[in-house]
C-alpha cells in the first residue's frame, strides 16, 4: 500500500510530458493514479468492518479486502466496533476473536461478544490465541470461517471472503444492473417483446 502511494505521489509531481499518451490523463486532467484513487471512494464497493487491535494486521486485512472488492472500515476496540455496527450496515465482518484478551474470567471475550451482534452478516474470525473450545464456540455463535494467524494464508483468506460473499448474496443482490432493469420492467407488467425494444436487446435474451 505504501509503495502504491509513493508511485501515485511521484506521478502526481512529475512534470507534464508533451508526448504523454492520451490514456494517461483523464478528461478532468487527472492522472490515472489520481483518478483511480478518486473513484475508489465512489465505487459503491461492498462494505466490510475489520475489528482488530493490531495495526499491522488491520493493514493486511484492509489490503486483502480491497483486492476482493470491499471497502474496509477499520477499528481496534470492542466499543468502536459496536458503535459502527449500530450506525452502518456491513456486508462482511472480520473479527479478531481475542482482541485485547482483557475479558475477566467467566465473561465472554470481546470477539465473542461482537459475534453476538453482527446478526446475519458473515463473520470471518481470526485469532492468534484461541483454544479449540474457543473456535468451536465461535462457529456455534455463527462465525462463517475461523483462521489462525500463526498459519495465515492470503489465498485462504480471500477464498473465505469469496465464499462468504456468495453465501450472503441474496437473489436480488446478485442481479446485474441490466438484470435489475429487466426486473423493474417486468414488475410494471411490460411484455417481453416490449422490454426487448426498450433495452435494445433481443427478445430471446
JSON list of N, CA, C and O in Angstrom, two decimals, residues 19-73:
[
{"chain": "A", "resi": 19, "resn": "UNK", "atom": "N", "xyz": [4.66, 14.40, -24.83]},
{"chain": "A", "resi": 19, "resn": "UNK", "atom": "CA", "xyz": [4.36, 13.15, -25.53]},
{"chain": "A", "resi": 19, "resn": "UNK", "atom": "C", "xyz": [3.54, 12.17, -24.72]},
{"chain": "A", "resi": 19, "resn": "UNK", "atom": "O", "xyz": [3.45, 11.01, -25.07]},
{"chain": "A", "resi": 20, "resn": "UNK", "atom": "N", "xyz": [3.00, 12.63, -23.60]},
{"chain": "A", "resi": 20, "resn": "UNK", "atom": "CA", "xyz": [2.23, 11.72, -22.75]},
{"chain": "A", "resi": 20, "resn": "UNK", "atom": "C", "xyz": [1.06, 11.13, -23.54]},
{"chain": "A", "resi": 20, "resn": "UNK", "atom": "O", "xyz": [0.36, 11.83, -24.23]},
{"chain": "A", "resi": 21, "resn": "UNK", "atom": "N", "xyz": [0.88, 9.85, -23.37]},
{"chain": "A", "resi": 21, "resn": "UNK", "atom": "CA", "xyz": [-0.21, 9.15, -24.07]},
{"chain": "A", "resi": 21, "resn": "UNK", "atom": "C", "xyz": [-1.54, 9.68, -23.59]},
{"chain": "A", "resi": 21, "resn": "UNK", "atom": "O", "xyz": [-1.73, 9.97, -22.41]},
{"chain": "A", "resi": 22, "resn": "UNK", "atom": "N", "xyz": [-2.50, 9.78, -24.48]},
{"chain": "A", "resi": 22, "resn": "UNK", "atom": "CA", "xyz": [-3.80, 10.34, -24.12]},
{"chain": "A", "resi": 22, "resn": "UNK", "atom": "C", "xyz": [-4.50, 9.54, -23.04]},
{"chain": "A", "resi": 22, "resn": "UNK", "atom": "O", "xyz": [-5.28, 10.08, -22.28]},
{"chain": "A", "resi": 23, "resn": "UNK", "atom": "N", "xyz": [-4.21, 8.25, -22.95]},
{"chain": "A", "resi": 23, "resn": "UNK", "atom": "CA", "xyz": [-4.88, 7.43, -21.94]},
{"chain": "A", "resi": 23, "resn": "UNK", "atom": "C", "xyz": [-4.32, 7.66, -20.55]},
{"chain": "A", "resi": 23, "resn": "UNK", "atom": "O", "xyz": [-4.90, 7.21, -19.57]},
{"chain": "A", "resi": 24, "resn": "UNK", "atom": "N", "xyz": [-3.18, 8.38, -20.46]},
{"chain": "A", "resi": 24, "resn": "UNK", "atom": "CA", "xyz": [-2.58, 8.63, -19.15]},
{"chain": "A", "resi": 24, "resn": "UNK", "atom": "C", "xyz": [-3.29, 9.74, -18.40]},
{"chain": "A", "resi": 24, "resn": "UNK", "atom": "O", "xyz": [-3.07, 9.92, -17.21]},
{"chain": "A", "resi": 25, "resn": "UNK", "atom": "N", "xyz": [-4.06, 10.56, -19.09]},
{"chain": "A", "resi": 25, "resn": "UNK", "atom": "CA", "xyz": [-4.72, 11.69, -18.45]},
{"chain": "A", "resi": 25, "resn": "UNK", "atom": "C", "xyz": [-6.21, 11.64, -18.78]},
{"chain": "A", "resi": 25, "resn": "UNK", "atom": "O", "xyz": [-6.59, 11.43, -19.91]},
{"chain": "A", "resi": 26, "resn": "UNK", "atom": "N", "xyz": [-7.02, 11.84, -17.75]},
{"chain": "A", "resi": 26, "resn": "UNK", "atom": "CA", "xyz": [-8.47, 11.79, -17.97]},
{"chain": "A", "resi": 26, "resn": "UNK", "atom": "C", "xyz": [-8.93, 13.14, -18.49]},
{"chain": "A", "resi": 26, "resn": "UNK", "atom": "O", "xyz": [-8.18, 14.10, -18.55]},
{"chain": "A", "resi": 27, "resn": "UNK", "atom": "N", "xyz": [-10.23, 13.19, -18.82]},
{"chain": "A", "resi": 27, "resn": "UNK", "atom": "CA", "xyz": [-10.81, 14.43, -19.33]},
{"chain": "A", "resi": 27, "resn": "UNK", "atom": "C", "xyz": [-10.72, 15.54, -18.30]},
{"chain": "A", "resi": 27, "resn": "UNK", "atom": "O", "xyz": [-10.65, 16.72, -18.64]},
{"chain": "A", "resi": 28, "resn": "UNK", "atom": "N", "xyz": [-10.70, 15.20, -17.02]},
{"chain": "A", "resi": 28, "resn": "UNK", "atom": "CA", "xyz": [-10.63, 16.21, -15.96]},
{"chain": "A", "resi": 28, "resn": "UNK", "atom": "C", "xyz": [-9.20, 16.63, -15.68]},
{"chain": "A", "resi": 28, "resn": "UNK", "atom": "O", "xyz": [-8.94, 17.44, -14.80]},
{"chain": "A", "resi": 29, "resn": "UNK", "atom": "N", "xyz": [-8.23, 16.07, -16.43]},
{"chain": "A", "resi": 29, "resn": "UNK", "atom": "CA", "xyz": [-6.84, 16.43, -16.23]},
{"chain": "A", "resi": 29, "resn": "UNK", "atom": "C", "xyz": [-6.18, 15.64, -15.12]},
{"chain": "A", "resi": 29, "resn": "UNK", "atom": "O", "xyz": [-5.09, 15.99, -14.67]},
{"chain": "A", "resi": 30, "resn": "UNK", "atom": "N", "xyz": [-6.80, 14.56, -14.67]},
{"chain": "A", "resi": 30, "resn": "UNK", "atom": "CA", "xyz": [-6.23, 13.76, -13.60]},
{"chain": "A", "resi": 30, "resn": "UNK", "atom": "C", "xyz": [-5.39, 12.63, -14.19]},
{"chain": "A", "resi": 30, "resn": "UNK", "atom": "O", "xyz": [-5.71, 12.08, -15.23]},
{"chain": "A", "resi": 31, "resn": "UNK", "atom": "N", "xyz": [-4.30, 12.28, -13.49]},
{"chain": "A", "resi": 31, "resn": "UNK", "atom": "CA", "xyz": [-3.54, 11.12, -13.90]},
{"chain": "A", "resi": 31, "resn": "UNK", "atom": "C", "xyz": [-4.35, 9.89, -13.55]},
{"chain": "A", "resi": 31, "resn": "UNK", "atom": "O", "xyz": [-5.30, 9.94, -12.76]},
{"chain": "A", "resi": 32, "resn": "UNK", "atom": "N", "xyz": [-3.98, 8.75, -14.12]},
{"chain": "A", "resi": 32, "resn": "UNK", "atom": "CA", "xyz": [-4.71, 7.53, -13.86]},
{"chain": "A", "resi": 32, "resn": "UNK", "atom": "C", "xyz": [-4.70, 7.17, -12.38]},
{"chain": "A", "resi": 32, "resn": "UNK", "atom": "O", "xyz": [-5.69, 6.69, -11.84]},
{"chain": "A", "resi": 33, "resn": "UNK", "atom": "N", "xyz": [-3.55, 7.40, -11.72]},
{"chain": "A", "resi": 33, "resn": "UNK", "atom": "CA", "xyz": [-3.47, 7.10, -10.29]},
{"chain": "A", "resi": 33, "resn": "UNK", "atom": "C", "xyz": [-4.43, 7.96, -9.49]},
{"chain": "A", "resi": 33, "resn": "UNK", "atom": "O", "xyz": [-5.12, 7.49, -8.60]},
{"chain": "A", "resi": 34, "resn": "UNK", "atom": "N", "xyz": [-4.46, 9.26, -9.84]},
{"chain": "A", "resi": 34, "resn": "UNK", "atom": "CA", "xyz": [-5.33, 10.18, -9.11]},
{"chain": "A", "resi": 34, "resn": "UNK", "atom": "C", "xyz": [-6.80, 9.83, -9.36]},
{"chain": "A", "resi": 34, "resn": "UNK", "atom": "O", "xyz": [-7.61, 9.84, -8.44]},
{"chain": "A", "resi": 35, "resn": "UNK", "atom": "N", "xyz": [-7.10, 9.49, -10.61]},
{"chain": "A", "resi": 35, "resn": "UNK", "atom": "CA", "xyz": [-8.48, 9.16, -10.94]},
{"chain": "A", "resi": 35, "resn": "UNK", "atom": "C", "xyz": [-8.89, 7.86, -10.25]},
{"chain": "A", "resi": 35, "resn": "UNK", "atom": "O", "xyz": [-9.99, 7.74, -9.73]},
{"chain": "A", "resi": 36, "resn": "UNK", "atom": "N", "xyz": [-8.00, 6.89, -10.19]},
{"chain": "A", "resi": 36, "resn": "UNK", "atom": "CA", "xyz": [-8.31, 5.61, -9.53]},
{"chain": "A", "resi": 36, "resn": "UNK", "atom": "C", "xyz": [-8.53, 5.83, -8.04]},
{"chain": "A", "resi": 36, "resn": "UNK", "atom": "O", "xyz": [-9.44, 5.24, -7.45]},
{"chain": "A", "resi": 37, "resn": "UNK", "atom": "N", "xyz": [-7.72, 6.70, -7.44]},
{"chain": "A", "resi": 37, "resn": "UNK", "atom": "CA", "xyz": [-7.90, 6.99, -6.01]},
{"chain": "A", "resi": 37, "resn": "UNK", "atom": "C", "xyz": [-9.24, 7.66, -5.76]},
{"chain": "A", "resi": 37, "resn": "UNK", "atom": "O", "xyz": [-9.93, 7.37, -4.78]},
{"chain": "A", "resi": 38, "resn": "UNK", "atom": "N", "xyz": [-9.61, 8.57, -6.69]},
{"chain": "A", "resi": 38, "resn": "UNK", "atom": "CA", "xyz": [-10.88, 9.27, -6.54]},
{"chain": "A", "resi": 38, "resn": "UNK", "atom": "C", "xyz": [-12.05, 8.31, -6.70]},
{"chain": "A", "resi": 38, "resn": "UNK", "atom": "O", "xyz": [-12.99, 8.31, -5.93]},
{"chain": "A", "resi": 39, "resn": "UNK", "atom": "N", "xyz": [-11.96, 7.46, -7.71]},
{"chain": "A", "resi": 39, "resn": "UNK", "atom": "CA", "xyz": [-13.04, 6.51, -7.97]},
{"chain": "A", "resi": 39, "resn": "UNK", "atom": "C", "xyz": [-13.14, 5.46, -6.88]},
{"chain": "A", "resi": 39, "resn": "UNK", "atom": "O", "xyz": [-14.20, 4.93, -6.63]},
{"chain": "A", "resi": 40, "resn": "UNK", "atom": "N", "xyz": [-12.01, 5.18, -6.24]},
{"chain": "A", "resi": 40, "resn": "UNK", "atom": "CA", "xyz": [-12.01, 4.17, -5.19]},
{"chain": "A", "resi": 40, "resn": "UNK", "atom": "C", "xyz": [-12.99, 4.49, -4.09]},
{"chain": "A", "resi": 40, "resn": "UNK", "atom": "O", "xyz": [-13.63, 3.60, -3.52]},
{"chain": "A", "resi": 41, "resn": "UNK", "atom": "N", "xyz": [-13.14, 5.78, -3.77]},
{"chain": "A", "resi": 41, "resn": "UNK", "atom": "CA", "xyz": [-14.06, 6.15, -2.71]},
{"chain": "A", "resi": 41, "resn": "UNK", "atom": "C", "xyz": [-15.48, 6.30, -3.19]},
{"chain": "A", "resi": 41, "resn": "UNK", "atom": "O", "xyz": [-16.38, 6.51, -2.38]},
{"chain": "A", "resi": 42, "resn": "UNK", "atom": "N", "xyz": [-15.73, 6.21, -4.51]},
{"chain": "A", "resi": 42, "resn": "UNK", "atom": "CA", "xyz": [-17.07, 6.40, -5.04]},
{"chain": "A", "resi": 42, "resn": "UNK", "atom": "C", "xyz": [-17.58, 5.18, -5.78]},
{"chain": "A", "resi": 42, "resn": "UNK", "atom": "O", "xyz": [-18.57, 5.24, -6.48]},
{"chain": "A", "resi": 43, "resn": "UNK", "atom": "N", "xyz": [-16.87, 4.06, -5.64]},
{"chain": "A", "resi": 43, "resn": "UNK", "atom": "CA", "xyz": [-17.17, 2.92, -6.50]},
{"chain": "A", "resi": 43, "resn": "UNK", "atom": "C", "xyz": [-18.35, 2.10, -6.01]},
{"chain": "A", "resi": 43, "resn": "UNK", "atom": "O", "xyz": [-18.75, 1.16, -6.67]},
{"chain": "A", "resi": 44, "resn": "UNK", "atom": "N", "xyz": [-18.91, 2.43, -4.85]},
{"chain": "A", "resi": 44, "resn": "UNK", "atom": "CA", "xyz": [-20.02, 1.66, -4.34]},
{"chain": "A", "resi": 44, "resn": "UNK", "atom": "C", "xyz": [-19.62, 0.24, -3.99]},
{"chain": "A", "resi": 44, "resn": "UNK", "atom": "O", "xyz": [-20.41, -0.69, -4.13]},
{"chain": "A", "resi": 45, "resn": "UNK", "atom": "N", "xyz": [-18.41, 0.07, -3.53]},
{"chain": "A", "resi": 45, "resn": "UNK", "atom": "CA", "xyz": [-17.96, -1.25, -3.14]},
{"chain": "A", "resi": 45, "resn": "UNK", "atom": "C", "xyz": [-18.75, -1.77, -1.96]},
{"chain": "A", "resi": 45, "resn": "UNK", "atom": "O", "xyz": [-19.35, -1.02, -1.20]},
{"chain": "A", "resi": 46, "resn": "UNK", "atom": "N", "xyz": [-18.71, -3.07, -1.78]},
{"chain": "A", "resi": 46, "resn": "UNK", "atom": "CA", "xyz": [-19.27, -3.66, -0.58]},
{"chain": "A", "resi": 46, "resn": "UNK", "atom": "C", "xyz": [-18.47, -3.17, 0.63]},
{"chain": "A", "resi": 46, "resn": "UNK", "atom": "O", "xyz": [-17.28, -2.92, 0.54]},
{"chain": "A", "resi": 47, "resn": "UNK", "atom": "N", "xyz": [-19.15, -3.09, 1.76]},
{"chain": "A", "resi": 47, "resn": "UNK", "atom": "CA", "xyz": [-18.54, -2.53, 2.96]},
{"chain": "A", "resi": 47, "resn": "UNK", "atom": "C", "xyz": [-18.22, -3.64, 3.95]},
{"chain": "A", "resi": 47, "resn": "UNK", "atom": "O", "xyz": [-19.06, -4.48, 4.25]},
{"chain": "A", "resi": 48, "resn": "UNK", "atom": "N", "xyz": [-16.97, -3.63, 4.45]},
{"chain": "A", "resi": 48, "resn": "UNK", "atom": "CA", "xyz": [-16.54, -4.63, 5.42]},
{"chain": "A", "resi": 48, "resn": "UNK", "atom": "C", "xyz": [-16.04, -3.93, 6.68]},
{"chain": "A", "resi": 48, "resn": "UNK", "atom": "O", "xyz": [-15.40, -2.88, 6.61]},
{"chain": "A", "resi": 49, "resn": "UNK", "atom": "N", "xyz": [-16.34, -4.51, 7.83]},
{"chain": "A", "resi": 49, "resn": "UNK", "atom": "CA", "xyz": [-15.86, -3.99, 9.11]},
{"chain": "A", "resi": 49, "resn": "UNK", "atom": "C", "xyz": [-14.76, -4.90, 9.60]},
{"chain": "A", "resi": 49, "resn": "UNK", "atom": "O", "xyz": [-14.94, -6.11, 9.74]},
{"chain": "A", "resi": 50, "resn": "UNK", "atom": "N", "xyz": [-13.58, -4.31, 9.87]},
{"chain": "A", "resi": 50, "resn": "UNK", "atom": "CA", "xyz": [-12.44, -5.06, 10.41]},
{"chain": "A", "resi": 50, "resn": "UNK", "atom": "C", "xyz": [-12.25, -4.64, 11.86]},
{"chain": "A", "resi": 50, "resn": "UNK", "atom": "O", "xyz": [-12.03, -3.47, 12.15]},
{"chain": "A", "resi": 51, "resn": "UNK", "atom": "N", "xyz": [-12.33, -5.60, 12.76]},
{"chain": "A", "resi": 51, "resn": "UNK", "atom": "CA", "xyz": [-12.16, -5.34, 14.20]},
{"chain": "A", "resi": 51, "resn": "UNK", "atom": "C", "xyz": [-10.90, -6.08, 14.64]},
{"chain": "A", "resi": 51, "resn": "UNK", "atom": "O", "xyz": [-10.92, -7.31, 14.82]},
{"chain": "A", "resi": 52, "resn": "UNK", "atom": "N", "xyz": [-9.82, -5.34, 14.81]},
{"chain": "A", "resi": 52, "resn": "UNK", "atom": "CA", "xyz": [-8.51, -5.94, 15.11]},
{"chain": "A", "resi": 52, "resn": "UNK", "atom": "C", "xyz": [-7.68, -4.91, 15.87]},
{"chain": "A", "resi": 52, "resn": "UNK", "atom": "O", "xyz": [-7.56, -3.77, 15.44]},
{"chain": "A", "resi": 53, "resn": "UNK", "atom": "N", "xyz": [-7.12, -5.32, 17.01]},
{"chain": "A", "resi": 53, "resn": "UNK", "atom": "CA", "xyz": [-6.37, -4.36, 17.83]},
{"chain": "A", "resi": 53, "resn": "UNK", "atom": "C", "xyz": [-4.90, -4.24, 17.44]},
{"chain": "A", "resi": 53, "resn": "UNK", "atom": "O", "xyz": [-4.19, -3.41, 17.99]},
{"chain": "A", "resi": 54, "resn": "UNK", "atom": "N", "xyz": [-4.45, -5.01, 16.46]},
{"chain": "A", "resi": 54, "resn": "UNK", "atom": "CA", "xyz": [-3.07, -4.92, 15.99]},
{"chain": "A", "resi": 54, "resn": "UNK", "atom": "C", "xyz": [-3.05, -4.16, 14.66]},
{"chain": "A", "resi": 54, "resn": "UNK", "atom": "O", "xyz": [-3.66, -4.60, 13.67]},
{"chain": "A", "resi": 55, "resn": "UNK", "atom": "N", "xyz": [-2.36, -3.04, 14.64]},
{"chain": "A", "resi": 55, "resn": "UNK", "atom": "CA", "xyz": [-2.38, -2.15, 13.46]},
{"chain": "A", "resi": 55, "resn": "UNK", "atom": "C", "xyz": [-1.85, -2.84, 12.21]},
{"chain": "A", "resi": 55, "resn": "UNK", "atom": "O", "xyz": [-2.37, -2.63, 11.11]},
{"chain": "A", "resi": 56, "resn": "UNK", "atom": "N", "xyz": [-0.81, -3.65, 12.34]},
{"chain": "A", "resi": 56, "resn": "UNK", "atom": "CA", "xyz": [-0.24, -4.30, 11.15]},
{"chain": "A", "resi": 56, "resn": "UNK", "atom": "C", "xyz": [-1.23, -5.30, 10.55]},
{"chain": "A", "resi": 56, "resn": "UNK", "atom": "O", "xyz": [-1.36, -5.41, 9.33]},
{"chain": "A", "resi": 57, "resn": "UNK", "atom": "N", "xyz": [-1.96, -6.02, 11.40]},
{"chain": "A", "resi": 57, "resn": "UNK", "atom": "CA", "xyz": [-2.96, -6.94, 10.88]},
{"chain": "A", "resi": 57, "resn": "UNK", "atom": "C", "xyz": [-4.12, -6.19, 10.25]},
{"chain": "A", "resi": 57, "resn": "UNK", "atom": "O", "xyz": [-4.69, -6.63, 9.24]},
{"chain": "A", "resi": 58, "resn": "UNK", "atom": "N", "xyz": [-4.48, -5.05, 10.82]},
{"chain": "A", "resi": 58, "resn": "UNK", "atom": "CA", "xyz": [-5.55, -4.24, 10.20]},
{"chain": "A", "resi": 58, "resn": "UNK", "atom": "C", "xyz": [-5.18, -3.87, 8.78]},
{"chain": "A", "resi": 58, "resn": "UNK", "atom": "O", "xyz": [-6.02, -3.92, 7.87]},
{"chain": "A", "resi": 59, "resn": "UNK", "atom": "N", "xyz": [-3.93, -3.48, 8.56]},
{"chain": "A", "resi": 59, "resn": "UNK", "atom": "CA", "xyz": [-3.48, -3.11, 7.21]},
{"chain": "A", "resi": 59, "resn": "UNK", "atom": "C", "xyz": [-3.53, -4.31, 6.26]},
{"chain": "A", "resi": 59, "resn": "UNK", "atom": "O", "xyz": [-3.92, -4.18, 5.11]},
{"chain": "A", "resi": 60, "resn": "UNK", "atom": "N", "xyz": [-3.10, -5.47, 6.76]},
{"chain": "A", "resi": 60, "resn": "UNK", "atom": "CA", "xyz": [-3.13, -6.68, 5.93]},
{"chain": "A", "resi": 60, "resn": "UNK", "atom": "C", "xyz": [-4.56, -6.99, 5.49]},
{"chain": "A", "resi": 60, "resn": "UNK", "atom": "O", "xyz": [-4.83, -7.22, 4.31]},
{"chain": "A", "resi": 61, "resn": "UNK", "atom": "N", "xyz": [-5.48, -6.98, 6.44]},
{"chain": "A", "resi": 61, "resn": "UNK", "atom": "CA", "xyz": [-6.88, -7.28, 6.11]},
{"chain": "A", "resi": 61, "resn": "UNK", "atom": "C", "xyz": [-7.46, -6.24, 5.17]},
{"chain": "A", "resi": 61, "resn": "UNK", "atom": "O", "xyz": [-8.21, -6.56, 4.25]},
{"chain": "A", "resi": 62, "resn": "UNK", "atom": "N", "xyz": [-7.10, -4.98, 5.39]},
{"chain": "A", "resi": 62, "resn": "UNK", "atom": "CA", "xyz": [-7.60, -3.90, 4.53]},
{"chain": "A", "resi": 62, "resn": "UNK", "atom": "C", "xyz": [-7.16, -4.11, 3.09]},
{"chain": "A", "resi": 62, "resn": "UNK", "atom": "O", "xyz": [-7.94, -3.96, 2.15]},
{"chain": "A", "resi": 63, "resn": "UNK", "atom": "N", "xyz": [-5.88, -4.45, 2.90]},
{"chain": "A", "resi": 63, "resn": "UNK", "atom": "CA", "xyz": [-5.35, -4.68, 1.55]},
{"chain": "A", "resi": 63, "resn": "UNK", "atom": "C", "xyz": [-6.05, -5.86, 0.87]},
{"chain": "A", "resi": 63, "resn": "UNK", "atom": "O", "xyz": [-6.43, -5.78, -0.29]},
{"chain": "A", "resi": 64, "resn": "UNK", "atom": "N", "xyz": [-6.21, -6.94, 1.60]},
{"chain": "A", "resi": 64, "resn": "UNK", "atom": "CA", "xyz": [-6.82, -8.13, 1.02]},
{"chain": "A", "resi": 64, "resn": "UNK", "atom": "C", "xyz": [-8.29, -7.89, 0.69]},
{"chain": "A", "resi": 64, "resn": "UNK", "atom": "O", "xyz": [-8.79, -8.34, -0.34]},
{"chain": "A", "resi": 65, "resn": "UNK", "atom": "N", "xyz": [-8.99, -7.18, 1.56]},
{"chain": "A", "resi": 65, "resn": "UNK", "atom": "CA", "xyz": [-10.40, -6.89, 1.29]},
{"chain": "A", "resi": 65, "resn": "UNK", "atom": "C", "xyz": [-10.55, -5.98, 0.08]},
{"chain": "A", "resi": 65, "resn": "UNK", "atom": "O", "xyz": [-11.48, -6.15, -0.72]},
{"chain": "A", "resi": 66, "resn": "UNK", "atom": "N", "xyz": [-9.65, -5.01, -0.07]},
{"chain": "A", "resi": 66, "resn": "UNK", "atom": "CA", "xyz": [-9.69, -4.13, -1.24]},
{"chain": "A", "resi": 66, "resn": "UNK", "atom": "C", "xyz": [-9.49, -4.96, -2.50]},
{"chain": "A", "resi": 66, "resn": "UNK", "atom": "O", "xyz": [-10.15, -4.74, -3.52]},
{"chain": "A", "resi": 67, "resn": "UNK", "atom": "N", "xyz": [-8.60, -5.93, -2.42]},
{"chain": "A", "resi": 67, "resn": "UNK", "atom": "CA", "xyz": [-8.36, -6.82, -3.56]},
{"chain": "A", "resi": 67, "resn": "UNK", "atom": "C", "xyz": [-9.61, -7.63, -3.91]},
{"chain": "A", "resi": 67, "resn": "UNK", "atom": "O", "xyz": [-9.86, -7.95, -5.07]},
{"chain": "A", "resi": 68, "resn": "UNK", "atom": "N", "xyz": [-10.41, -7.93, -2.88]},
{"chain": "A", "resi": 68, "resn": "UNK", "atom": "CA", "xyz": [-11.63, -8.71, -3.09]},
{"chain": "A", "resi": 68, "resn": "UNK", "atom": "C", "xyz": [-12.83, -7.84, -3.42]},
{"chain": "A", "resi": 68, "resn": "UNK", "atom": "O", "xyz": [-13.94, -8.34, -3.58]},
{"chain": "A", "resi": 69, "resn": "UNK", "atom": "N", "xyz": [-12.62, -6.51, -3.52]},
{"chain": "A", "resi": 69, "resn": "UNK", "atom": "CA", "xyz": [-13.71, -5.61, -3.91]},
{"chain": "A", "resi": 69, "resn": "UNK", "atom": "C", "xyz": [-14.48, -5.00, -2.77]},
{"chain": "A", "resi": 69, "resn": "UNK", "atom": "O", "xyz": [-15.59, -4.53, -2.96]},
{"chain": "A", "resi": 70, "resn": "UNK", "atom": "N", "xyz": [-13.89, -5.00, -1.58]},
{"chain": "A", "resi": 70, "resn": "UNK", "atom": "CA", "xyz": [-14.55, -4.41, -0.41]},
{"chain": "A", "resi": 70, "resn": "UNK", "atom": "C", "xyz": [-13.87, -3.12, 0.00]},
{"chain": "A", "resi": 70, "resn": "UNK", "atom": "O", "xyz": [-12.65, -2.96, -0.15]},
{"chain": "A", "resi": 71, "resn": "UNK", "atom": "N", "xyz": [-14.66, -2.22, 0.54]},
{"chain": "A", "resi": 71, "resn": "UNK", "atom": "CA", "xyz": [-14.12, -1.04, 1.21]},
{"chain": "A", "resi": 71, "resn": "UNK", "atom": "C", "xyz": [-14.12, -1.36, 2.70]},
{"chain": "A", "resi": 71, "resn": "UNK", "atom": "O", "xyz": [-15.17, -1.64, 3.29]},
{"chain": "A", "resi": 72, "resn": "UNK", "atom": "N", "xyz": [-12.94, -1.34, 3.32]},
{"chain": "A", "resi": 72, "resn": "UNK", "atom": "CA", "xyz": [-12.82, -1.76, 4.71]},
{"chain": "A", "resi": 72, "resn": "UNK", "atom": "C", "xyz": [-12.86, -0.55, 5.65]},
{"chain": "A", "resi": 72, "resn": "UNK", "atom": "O", "xyz": [-12.21, 0.45, 5.41]},
{"chain": "A", "resi": 73, "resn": "UNK", "atom": "N", "xyz": [-13.66, -0.68, 6.70]},
{"chain": "A", "resi": 73, "resn": "UNK", "atom": "CA", "xyz": [-13.64, 0.28, 7.80]},
{"chain": "A", "resi": 73, "resn": "UNK", "atom": "C", "xyz": [-12.93, -0.40, 8.96]},
{"chain": "A", "resi": 73, "resn": "UNK", "atom": "O", "xyz": [-13.31, -1.51, 9.36]}
]
